[in-house]
PDB file of N, CA, C and O in Angstrom:
ATOM      1  N   UNK A   1     -24.925  31.722  26.064  1.00 66.00           N
ATOM      2  CA  UNK A   1     -23.866  31.783  25.170  1.00 66.00           C
ATOM      3  C   UNK A   1     -23.965  31.248  23.956  1.00 66.00           C
ATOM      4  O   UNK A   1     -24.696  30.111  23.438  1.00 66.00           O
ATOM      5  N   UNK A   2     -23.802  32.199  22.808  1.00 71.00           N
ATOM      6  CA  UNK A   2     -23.843  31.817  21.260  1.00 71.00           C
ATOM      7  C   UNK A   2     -22.987  30.762  21.181  1.00 71.00           C
ATOM      8  O   UNK A   2     -21.683  31.069  20.955  1.00 71.00           O
ATOM      9  N   UNK A   3     -23.514  29.920  20.170  1.00 77.00           N
ATOM     10  CA  UNK A   3     -22.522  28.933  19.736  1.00 77.00           C
ATOM     11  C   UNK A   3     -21.946  29.422  18.520  1.00 77.00           C
ATOM     12  O   UNK A   3     -22.305  30.287  17.650  1.00 77.00           O
ATOM     13  N   UNK A   4     -20.680  29.213  18.558  1.00 79.00           N
ATOM     14  CA  UNK A   4     -19.621  29.695  17.494  1.00 79.00           C
ATOM     15  C   UNK A   4     -19.583  28.487  16.500  1.00 79.00           C
ATOM     16  O   UNK A   4     -19.661  27.643  16.542  1.00 79.00           O
ATOM     17  N   UNK A   5     -19.271  29.179  15.084  1.00 76.00           N
ATOM     18  CA  UNK A   5     -19.219  28.176  13.985  1.00 76.00           C
ATOM     19  C   UNK A   5     -17.856  28.595  13.107  1.00 76.00           C
ATOM     20  O   UNK A   5     -17.579  29.534  13.065  1.00 76.00           O
ATOM     21  N   UNK A   6     -17.471  27.094  12.809  1.00 80.00           N
ATOM     22  CA  UNK A   6     -16.055  27.145  12.483  1.00 80.00           C
ATOM     23  C   UNK A   6     -16.444  26.603  10.887  1.00 80.00           C
ATOM     24  O   UNK A   6     -16.879  25.315  10.952  1.00 80.00           O
ATOM     25  N   UNK A   7     -15.566  26.513  10.129  1.00 77.00           N
ATOM     26  CA  UNK A   7     -15.650  26.053   8.801  1.00 77.00           C
ATOM     27  C   UNK A   7     -14.150  25.609   8.355  1.00 77.00           C
ATOM     28  O   UNK A   7     -13.399  26.360   8.324  1.00 77.00           O
ATOM     29  N   UNK A   8     -14.255  24.312   8.083  1.00 82.00           N
ATOM     30  CA  UNK A   8     -12.452  23.808   7.455  1.00 82.00           C
ATOM     31  C   UNK A   8     -12.622  24.227   6.008  1.00 82.00           C
ATOM     32  O   UNK A   8     -13.461  24.294   5.444  1.00 82.00           O
ATOM     33  N   UNK A   9     -11.327  25.210   5.700  1.00 79.00           N
ATOM     34  CA  UNK A   9     -10.696  25.477   4.562  1.00 79.00           C
ATOM     35  C   UNK A   9     -10.093  24.769   4.028  1.00 79.00           C
ATOM     36  O   UNK A   9      -9.782  24.963   2.671  1.00 79.00           O
ATOM     37  N   UNK A  10      -9.198  24.104   4.696  1.00 84.00           N
ATOM     38  CA  UNK A  10      -7.853  23.375   4.030  1.00 84.00           C
ATOM     39  C   UNK A  10      -7.054  22.563   4.866  1.00 84.00           C
ATOM     40  O   UNK A  10      -7.434  22.544   5.917  1.00 84.00           O
ATOM     41  N   UNK A  11      -6.160  21.829   4.429  1.00 85.00           N
ATOM     42  CA  UNK A  11      -5.317  20.990   5.484  1.00 85.00           C
ATOM     43  C   UNK A  11      -3.782  21.571   5.274  1.00 85.00           C
ATOM     44  O   UNK A  11      -3.509  21.710   4.028  1.00 85.00           O
ATOM     45  N   UNK A  12      -3.073  21.352   6.512  1.00 84.00           N
ATOM     46  CA  UNK A  12      -1.746  21.409   6.308  1.00 84.00           C
ATOM     47  C   UNK A  12      -1.025  19.983   6.443  1.00 84.00           C
ATOM     48  O   UNK A  12      -1.526  19.305   7.420  1.00 84.00           O
ATOM     49  N   UNK A  13      -0.336  19.344   5.677  1.00 82.00           N
ATOM     50  CA  UNK A  13       0.200  18.273   5.777  1.00 82.00           C
ATOM     51  C   UNK A  13       1.503  18.308   6.553  1.00 82.00           C
ATOM     52  O   UNK A  13       2.291  18.910   5.965  1.00 82.00           O
ATOM     53  N   UNK A  14       1.572  18.006   7.712  1.00 82.00           N
ATOM     54  CA  UNK A  14       2.850  17.677   8.666  1.00 82.00           C
ATOM     55  C   UNK A  14       4.180  16.730   8.136  1.00 82.00           C
ATOM     56  O   UNK A  14       3.373  15.595   7.567  1.00 82.00           O
ATOM     57  N   UNK A  15       5.227  16.949   7.931  1.00 82.00           N
ATOM     58  CA  UNK A  15       5.848  16.068   7.293  1.00 82.00           C
ATOM     59  C   UNK A  15       7.158  15.464   8.590  1.00 82.00           C
ATOM     60  O   UNK A  15       7.363  16.312   9.500  1.00 82.00           O
ATOM     61  N   UNK A  16       7.498  14.441   8.501  1.00 84.00           N
ATOM     62  CA  UNK A  16       8.546  13.764   9.201  1.00 84.00           C
ATOM     63  C   UNK A  16       9.891  14.302   8.782  1.00 84.00           C
ATOM     64  O   UNK A  16       9.993  14.879   7.415  1.00 84.00           O
ATOM     65  N   UNK A  17      11.019  14.087   9.359  1.00 87.00           N
ATOM     66  CA  UNK A  17      12.403  14.286   9.100  1.00 87.00           C
ATOM     67  C   UNK A  17      12.791  13.973   7.556  1.00 87.00           C
ATOM     68  O   UNK A  17      13.302  14.544   6.805  1.00 87.00           O
ATOM     69  N   UNK A  18      12.252  12.808   7.491  1.00 90.00           N
ATOM     70  CA  UNK A  18      12.923  12.246   6.194  1.00 90.00           C
ATOM     71  C   UNK A  18      12.034  12.664   4.946  1.00 90.00           C
ATOM     72  O   UNK A  18      11.710  12.174   3.823  1.00 90.00           O
ATOM     73  N   UNK A  19      10.945  13.469   5.368  1.00 83.00           N
ATOM     74  CA  UNK A  19       9.891  14.117   4.071  1.00 83.00           C
ATOM     75  C   UNK A  19       8.682  13.404   4.008  1.00 83.00           C
ATOM     76  O   UNK A  19       7.745  13.783   3.047  1.00 83.00           O
ATOM     77  N   UNK A  20       8.669  12.314   4.569  1.00 86.00           N
ATOM     78  CA  UNK A  20       7.166  11.482   4.437  1.00 86.00           C
ATOM     79  C   UNK A  20       6.171  12.146   5.179  1.00 86.00           C
ATOM     80  O   UNK A  20       6.359  13.025   6.595  1.00 86.00           O
ATOM     81  N   UNK A  21       4.859  11.757   4.835  1.00 81.00           N
ATOM     82  CA  UNK A  21       3.559  12.455   5.434  1.00 81.00           C
ATOM     83  C   UNK A  21       3.647  11.987   6.987  1.00 81.00           C
ATOM     84  O   UNK A  21       3.709  10.723   7.271  1.00 81.00           O
ATOM     85  N   UNK A  22       3.294  12.844   7.840  1.00 84.00           N
ATOM     86  CA  UNK A  22       3.233  12.233   9.027  1.00 84.00           C
ATOM     87  C   UNK A  22       1.535  12.487   9.560  1.00 84.00           C
ATOM     88  O   UNK A  22       1.061  11.436   9.902  1.00 84.00           O
ATOM     89  N   UNK A  23       0.652  13.797   9.336  1.00 85.00           N
ATOM     90  CA  UNK A  23      -0.732  14.027  10.096  1.00 85.00           C
ATOM     91  C   UNK A  23      -0.991  15.205   8.601  1.00 85.00           C
ATOM     92  O   UNK A  23      -0.092  15.893   8.723  1.00 85.00           O
ATOM     93  N   UNK A  24      -2.290  15.106   8.479  1.00 87.00           N
ATOM     94  CA  UNK A  24      -2.812  16.162   7.880  1.00 87.00           C
ATOM     95  C   UNK A  24      -3.421  16.684   8.986  1.00 87.00           C
ATOM     96  O   UNK A  24      -4.140  16.159   9.802  1.00 87.00           O
ATOM     97  N   UNK A  25      -3.427  18.413   9.062  1.00 88.00           N
ATOM     98  CA  UNK A  25      -3.681  19.494   9.888  1.00 88.00           C
ATOM     99  C   UNK A  25      -5.023  19.781   9.404  1.00 88.00           C
ATOM    100  O   UNK A  25      -4.645  20.767   8.617  1.00 88.00           O
ATOM    101  N   UNK A  26      -6.327  19.795   9.919  1.00 88.00           N
ATOM    102  CA  UNK A  26      -7.222  20.798   9.161  1.00 88.00           C
ATOM    103  C   UNK A  26      -7.196  21.907   9.454  1.00 88.00           C
ATOM    104  O   UNK A  26      -6.668  22.798  10.658  1.00 88.00           O
ATOM    105  N   UNK A  27      -7.106  23.071   8.921  1.00 85.00           N
ATOM    106  CA  UNK A  27      -7.558  24.533   9.189  1.00 85.00           C
ATOM    107  C   UNK A  27      -8.895  25.046   9.312  1.00 85.00           C
ATOM    108  O   UNK A  27      -9.672  24.721   8.263  1.00 85.00           O
ATOM    109  N   UNK A  28      -9.275  25.915   9.850  1.00 85.00           N
ATOM    110  CA  UNK A  28     -11.005  26.246  10.148  1.00 85.00           C
ATOM    111  C   UNK A  28     -10.506  27.942  10.181  1.00 85.00           C
ATOM    112  O   UNK A  28     -10.119  28.598  10.877  1.00 85.00           O
ATOM    113  N   UNK A  29     -11.690  28.342   9.639  1.00 79.00           N
ATOM    114  CA  UNK A  29     -12.005  29.886   9.774  1.00 79.00           C
ATOM    115  C   UNK A  29     -13.413  30.034  10.558  1.00 79.00           C
ATOM    116  O   UNK A  29     -14.182  29.107  10.382  1.00 79.00           O
ATOM    117  N   UNK A  30     -13.365  31.114  11.574  1.00 79.00           N
ATOM    118  CA  UNK A  30     -14.704  31.187  12.127  1.00 79.00           C
ATOM    119  C   UNK A  30     -15.539  31.863  11.492  1.00 79.00           C
ATOM    120  O   UNK A  30     -15.188  33.127  10.436  1.00 79.00           O
ATOM    121  N   UNK A  31     -16.818  31.295  11.044  1.00 76.00           N
ATOM    122  CA  UNK A  31     -17.898  31.995  10.166  1.00 76.00           C
ATOM    123  C   UNK A  31     -18.789  32.741  11.070  1.00 76.00           C
ATOM    124  O   UNK A  31     -19.409  32.212  12.130  1.00 76.00           O
ATOM    125  N   UNK A  32     -19.618  34.013  10.583  1.00 72.00           N
ATOM    126  CA  UNK A  32     -20.451  34.422  11.300  1.00 72.00           C
ATOM    127  C   UNK A  32     -21.760  34.003  11.482  1.00 72.00           C
ATOM    128  O   UNK A  32     -22.653  34.226  12.251  1.00 72.00           O
ATOM    129  N   UNK A  33     -22.219  33.375  10.472  1.00 75.00           N
ATOM    130  CA  UNK A  33     -23.748  33.167  10.062  1.00 75.00           C
ATOM    131  C   UNK A  33     -23.756  32.044   9.026  1.00 75.00           C
ATOM    132  O   UNK A  33     -23.254  31.763   7.980  1.00 75.00           O
ATOM    133  N   UNK A  34     -24.356  30.837   9.272  1.00 71.00           N
ATOM    134  CA  UNK A  34     -24.872  29.874   8.345  1.00 71.00           C
ATOM    135  C   UNK A  34     -26.129  30.240   7.888  1.00 71.00           C
ATOM    136  O   UNK A  34     -27.026  30.442   8.530  1.00 71.00           O
ATOM    137  N   UNK A  35     -26.220  29.706   6.712  1.00 77.00           N
ATOM    138  CA  UNK A  35     -27.579  29.786   6.236  1.00 77.00           C
ATOM    139  C   UNK A  35     -28.179  28.711   6.209  1.00 77.00           C
ATOM    140  O   UNK A  35     -28.048  27.631   7.044  1.00 77.00           O
ATOM    141  N   UNK A  36     -29.277  28.258   5.937  1.00 80.00           N
ATOM    142  CA  UNK A  36     -30.373  27.399   6.087  1.00 80.00           C
ATOM    143  C   UNK A  36     -30.008  25.805   5.742  1.00 80.00           C
ATOM    144  O   UNK A  36     -30.251  24.842   5.831  1.00 80.00           O
ATOM    145  N   UNK A  37     -29.001  25.645   4.661  1.00 76.00           N
ATOM    146  CA  UNK A  37     -28.129  24.836   3.921  1.00 76.00           C
ATOM    147  C   UNK A  37     -27.296  24.040   4.795  1.00 76.00           C
ATOM    148  O   UNK A  37     -26.335  23.467   4.696  1.00 76.00           O
ATOM    149  N   UNK A  38     -26.742  25.075   6.036  1.00 75.00           N
ATOM    150  CA  UNK A  38     -25.461  25.073   7.058  1.00 75.00           C
ATOM    151  C   UNK A  38     -24.253  25.571   6.127  1.00 75.00           C
ATOM    152  O   UNK A  38     -23.233  24.853   6.569  1.00 75.00           O
ATOM    153  N   UNK A  39     -24.379  26.301   5.064  1.00 76.00           N
ATOM    154  CA  UNK A  39     -23.096  26.875   4.576  1.00 76.00           C
ATOM    155  C   UNK A  39     -23.258  28.365   4.846  1.00 76.00           C
ATOM    156  O   UNK A  39     -24.576  28.865   4.933  1.00 76.00           O
ATOM    157  N   UNK A  40     -21.751  29.063   4.652  1.00 76.00           N
ATOM    158  CA  UNK A  40     -21.919  30.317   4.537  1.00 76.00           C
ATOM    159  C   UNK A  40     -22.567  30.954   2.832  1.00 76.00           C
ATOM    160  O   UNK A  40     -22.540  30.158   2.267  1.00 76.00           O
ATOM    161  N   UNK A  41     -22.757  32.173   3.010  1.00 78.00           N
ATOM    162  CA  UNK A  41     -23.216  32.683   1.718  1.00 78.00           C
ATOM    163  C   UNK A  41     -22.231  32.558   0.938  1.00 78.00           C
ATOM    164  O   UNK A  41     -22.346  32.060  -0.600  1.00 78.00           O
ATOM    165  N   UNK A  42     -20.849  32.823   1.254  1.00 80.00           N
ATOM    166  CA  UNK A  42     -19.796  32.440   0.044  1.00 80.00           C
ATOM    167  C   UNK A  42     -19.680  31.090  -0.273  1.00 80.00           C
ATOM    168  O   UNK A  42     -19.827  30.842  -1.769  1.00 80.00           O
ATOM    169  N   UNK A  43     -19.524  30.116   0.482  1.00 80.00           N
ATOM    170  CA  UNK A  43     -19.643  28.823   0.281  1.00 80.00           C
ATOM    171  C   UNK A  43     -20.725  28.462  -0.732  1.00 80.00           C
ATOM    172  O   UNK A  43     -20.699  27.774  -1.696  1.00 80.00           O
ATOM    173  N   UNK A  44     -22.178  29.066  -0.490  1.00 82.00           N
ATOM    174  CA  UNK A  44     -23.415  28.498  -1.324  1.00 82.00           C
ATOM    175  C   UNK A  44     -23.011  29.138  -2.679  1.00 82.00           C
ATOM    176  O   UNK A  44     -22.966  28.489  -3.541  1.00 82.00           O
ATOM    177  N   UNK A  45     -22.564  30.361  -2.739  1.00 84.00           N
ATOM    178  CA  UNK A  45     -22.517  31.019  -4.290  1.00 84.00           C
ATOM    179  C   UNK A  45     -21.056  30.296  -5.088  1.00 84.00           C
ATOM    180  O   UNK A  45     -21.491  30.052  -5.990  1.00 84.00           O
ATOM    181  N   UNK A  46     -20.160  29.947  -4.262  1.00 82.00           N
ATOM    182  CA  UNK A  46     -19.152  29.158  -4.777  1.00 82.00           C
ATOM    183  C   UNK A  46     -19.707  27.491  -5.343  1.00 82.00           C
ATOM    184  O   UNK A  46     -19.322  27.290  -6.453  1.00 82.00           O
ATOM    185  N   UNK A  47     -20.570  26.984  -4.268  1.00 79.00           N
ATOM    186  CA  UNK A  47     -21.153  25.620  -4.859  1.00 79.00           C
ATOM    187  C   UNK A  47     -21.971  25.803  -6.262  1.00 79.00           C
ATOM    188  O   UNK A  47     -22.144  24.898  -6.965  1.00 79.00           O
ATOM    189  N   UNK A  48     -22.438  27.103  -6.136  1.00 85.00           N
ATOM    190  CA  UNK A  48     -23.536  27.116  -7.502  1.00 85.00           C
ATOM    191  C   UNK A  48     -22.918  27.005  -8.632  1.00 85.00           C
ATOM    192  O   UNK A  48     -23.258  26.935  -9.646  1.00 85.00           O
ATOM    193  N   UNK A  49     -21.826  28.116  -8.584  1.00 87.00           N
ATOM    194  CA  UNK A  49     -21.111  28.479  -9.653  1.00 87.00           C
ATOM    195  C   UNK A  49     -20.065  27.438 -10.008  1.00 87.00           C
ATOM    196  O   UNK A  49     -20.374  26.772 -11.365  1.00 87.00           O
ATOM    197  N   UNK A  50     -20.002  26.515  -9.331  1.00 86.00           N
ATOM    198  CA  UNK A  50     -19.292  25.377  -9.847  1.00 86.00           C
ATOM    199  C   UNK A  50     -19.786  24.253 -10.485  1.00 86.00           C
ATOM    200  O   UNK A  50     -19.910  23.522 -11.537  1.00 86.00           O
ATOM    201  N   UNK A  51     -21.110  24.063  -9.697  1.00 89.00           N
ATOM    202  CA  UNK A  51     -22.231  23.348 -10.423  1.00 89.00           C
ATOM    203  C   UNK A  51     -22.565  23.872 -11.815  1.00 89.00           C
ATOM    204  O   UNK A  51     -22.763  22.906 -12.721  1.00 89.00           O
ATOM    205  N   UNK A  52     -22.841  24.977 -11.867  1.00 91.00           N
ATOM    206  CA  UNK A  52     -23.169  25.549 -13.304  1.00 91.00           C
ATOM    207  C   UNK A  52     -21.941  25.304 -14.360  1.00 91.00           C
ATOM    208  O   UNK A  52     -22.213  24.621 -15.380  1.00 91.00           O
ATOM    209  N   UNK A  53     -20.749  25.264 -13.857  1.00 91.00           N
ATOM    210  CA  UNK A  53     -19.623  24.987 -14.940  1.00 91.00           C
ATOM    211  C   UNK A  53     -19.767  23.354 -15.212  1.00 91.00           C
ATOM    212  O   UNK A  53     -19.689  23.002 -16.318  1.00 91.00           O
ATOM    213  N   UNK A  54     -19.837  22.434 -14.180  1.00 89.00           N
ATOM    214  CA  UNK A  54     -19.900  21.016 -14.238  1.00 89.00           C
ATOM    215  C   UNK A  54     -21.040  20.646 -15.210  1.00 89.00           C
ATOM    216  O   UNK A  54     -20.817  19.974 -16.128  1.00 89.00           O
ATOM    217  N   UNK A  55     -22.519  21.460 -14.995  1.00 91.00           N
ATOM    218  CA  UNK A  55     -23.327  20.997 -15.966  1.00 91.00           C
ATOM    219  C   UNK A  55     -23.016  21.359 -17.127  1.00 91.00           C
ATOM    220  O   UNK A  55     -23.676  20.420 -18.102  1.00 91.00           O
ATOM    221  N   UNK A  56     -22.882  22.473 -17.643  1.00 91.00           N
ATOM    222  CA  UNK A  56     -22.243  22.714 -18.983  1.00 91.00           C
ATOM    223  C   UNK A  56     -21.320  21.657 -19.744  1.00 91.00           C
ATOM    224  O   UNK A  56     -21.706  21.632 -20.849  1.00 91.00           O
ATOM    225  N   UNK A  57     -20.384  21.583 -18.747  1.00 90.00           N
ATOM    226  CA  UNK A  57     -19.270  20.389 -19.293  1.00 90.00           C
ATOM    227  C   UNK A  57     -19.723  19.361 -19.399  1.00 90.00           C
ATOM    228  O   UNK A  57     -19.857  18.659 -20.544  1.00 90.00           O
ATOM    229  N   UNK A  58     -20.693  18.706 -18.440  1.00 90.00           N
ATOM    230  CA  UNK A  58     -21.456  17.526 -19.173  1.00 90.00           C
ATOM    231  C   UNK A  58     -22.363  17.305 -20.132  1.00 90.00           C
ATOM    232  O   UNK A  58     -22.325  16.439 -20.580  1.00 90.00           O
ATOM    233  N   UNK A  59     -22.990  18.520 -20.171  1.00 92.00           N
ATOM    234  CA  UNK A  59     -23.963  18.542 -21.159  1.00 92.00           C
ATOM    235  C   UNK A  59     -23.086  18.546 -22.658  1.00 92.00           C
ATOM    236  O   UNK A  59     -23.620  17.959 -23.654  1.00 92.00           O
ATOM    237  N   UNK A  60     -21.903  19.346 -22.747  1.00 91.00           N
ATOM    238  CA  UNK A  60     -21.298  19.216 -24.055  1.00 91.00           C
ATOM    239  C   UNK A  60     -20.700  17.918 -24.170  1.00 91.00           C
ATOM    240  O   UNK A  60     -20.615  17.451 -25.318  1.00 91.00           O
ATOM    241  N   UNK A  61     -20.248  17.160 -23.098  1.00 91.00           N
ATOM    242  CA  UNK A  61     -19.499  15.696 -23.393  1.00 91.00           C
ATOM    243  C   UNK A  61     -20.729  14.677 -23.799  1.00 91.00           C
ATOM    244  O   UNK A  61     -20.284  13.919 -24.816  1.00 91.00           O
ATOM    245  N   UNK A  62     -22.017  15.134 -23.075  1.00 92.00           N
ATOM    246  CA  UNK A  62     -22.919  13.969 -23.710  1.00 92.00           C
ATOM    247  C   UNK A  62     -23.528  14.317 -25.089  1.00 92.00           C
ATOM    248  O   UNK A  62     -23.999  13.401 -26.032  1.00 92.00           O
ATOM    249  N   UNK A  63     -23.497  15.795 -25.430  1.00 91.00           N
ATOM    250  CA  UNK A  63     -23.965  15.907 -26.674  1.00 91.00           C
ATOM    251  C   UNK A  63     -23.007  15.452 -27.914  1.00 91.00           C
ATOM    252  O   UNK A  63     -23.014  15.085 -28.948  1.00 91.00           O
ATOM    253  N   UNK A  64     -21.842  15.607 -27.530  1.00 91.00           N
ATOM    254  CA  UNK A  64     -20.460  15.334 -28.074  1.00 91.00           C
ATOM    255  C   UNK A  64     -20.765  13.585 -28.510  1.00 91.00           C
ATOM    256  O   UNK A  64     -20.338  13.156 -29.392  1.00 91.00           O
ATOM    257  N   UNK A  65     -20.950  13.008 -27.546  1.00 90.00           N
ATOM    258  CA  UNK A  65     -21.126  11.654 -27.520  1.00 90.00           C
ATOM    259  C   UNK A  65     -22.503  10.927 -28.426  1.00 90.00           C
ATOM    260  O   UNK A  65     -22.128   9.986 -29.298  1.00 90.00           O
ATOM    261  N   UNK A  66     -23.571  11.658 -28.347  1.00 91.00           N
ATOM    262  CA  UNK A  66     -24.456  11.039 -29.264  1.00 91.00           C
ATOM    263  C   UNK A  66     -23.992  11.625 -30.467  1.00 91.00           C
ATOM    264  O   UNK A  66     -24.589  10.887 -31.450  1.00 91.00           O
ATOM    265  N   UNK A  67     -23.355  12.871 -30.740  1.00 90.00           N
ATOM    266  CA  UNK A  67     -23.247  13.454 -32.059  1.00 90.00           C
ATOM    267  C   UNK A  67     -22.188  12.262 -32.908  1.00 90.00           C
ATOM    268  O   UNK A  67     -22.328  11.816 -33.947  1.00 90.00           O
ATOM    269  N   UNK A  68     -21.272  11.579 -31.808  1.00 89.00           N
ATOM    270  CA  UNK A  68     -20.279  10.712 -32.621  1.00 89.00           C
ATOM    271  C   UNK A  68     -21.181   9.373 -32.725  1.00 89.00           C
ATOM    272  O   UNK A  68     -20.695   8.553 -33.874  1.00 89.00           O
ATOM    273  N   UNK A  69     -21.941   9.107 -32.018  1.00 87.00           N
ATOM    274  CA  UNK A  69     -22.865   7.804 -32.397  1.00 87.00           C
ATOM    275  C   UNK A  69     -23.568   7.934 -33.449  1.00 87.00           C
ATOM    276  O   UNK A  69     -23.753   7.114 -34.352  1.00 87.00           O
ATOM    277  N   UNK A  70     -24.356   9.249 -33.901  1.00 89.00           N
ATOM    278  CA  UNK A  70     -24.779   9.456 -35.215  1.00 89.00           C
ATOM    279  C   UNK A  70     -23.946   9.327 -36.480  1.00 89.00           C
ATOM    280  O   UNK A  70     -24.322   8.844 -37.446  1.00 89.00           O
ATOM    281  N   UNK A  71     -22.827   9.932 -36.386  1.00 88.00           N
ATOM    282  CA  UNK A  71     -21.626   9.661 -36.902  1.00 88.00           C
ATOM    283  C   UNK A  71     -21.220   8.391 -37.502  1.00 88.00           C
ATOM    284  O   UNK A  71     -20.888   8.062 -38.740  1.00 88.00           O
ATOM    285  N   UNK A  72     -21.075   7.491 -36.604  1.00 84.00           N
ATOM    286  CA  UNK A  72     -20.838   6.320 -36.782  1.00 84.00           C
ATOM    287  C   UNK A  72     -22.021   5.420 -37.546  1.00 84.00           C
ATOM    288  O   UNK A  72     -21.750   4.059 -37.926  1.00 84.00           O
ATOM    289  N   UNK A  73     -23.153   5.948 -37.129  1.00 77.00           N
ATOM    290  CA  UNK A  73     -24.437   4.753 -38.133  1.00 77.00           C
ATOM    291  C   UNK A  73     -24.289   4.949 -39.662  1.00 77.00           C
ATOM    292  O   UNK A  73     -23.872   6.112 -40.300  1.00 77.00           O
TER     293      UNK A  73
END
């Protein structure tokens, strides 16, 4: 029997009658195939794109920081 793979995609927060949180329930989707990194191709693509965006942001912040240091001298 082939092992089925599931990926957690979200949580649903159940609430008590007074509105306070009771428990978080994970939601899963069945995935057909995982790559060598243990992710689906879509996950891998999203992670790559997020990493690119964050690296550009951090590079900009660092260059702005060094520019402000130069101006203050």
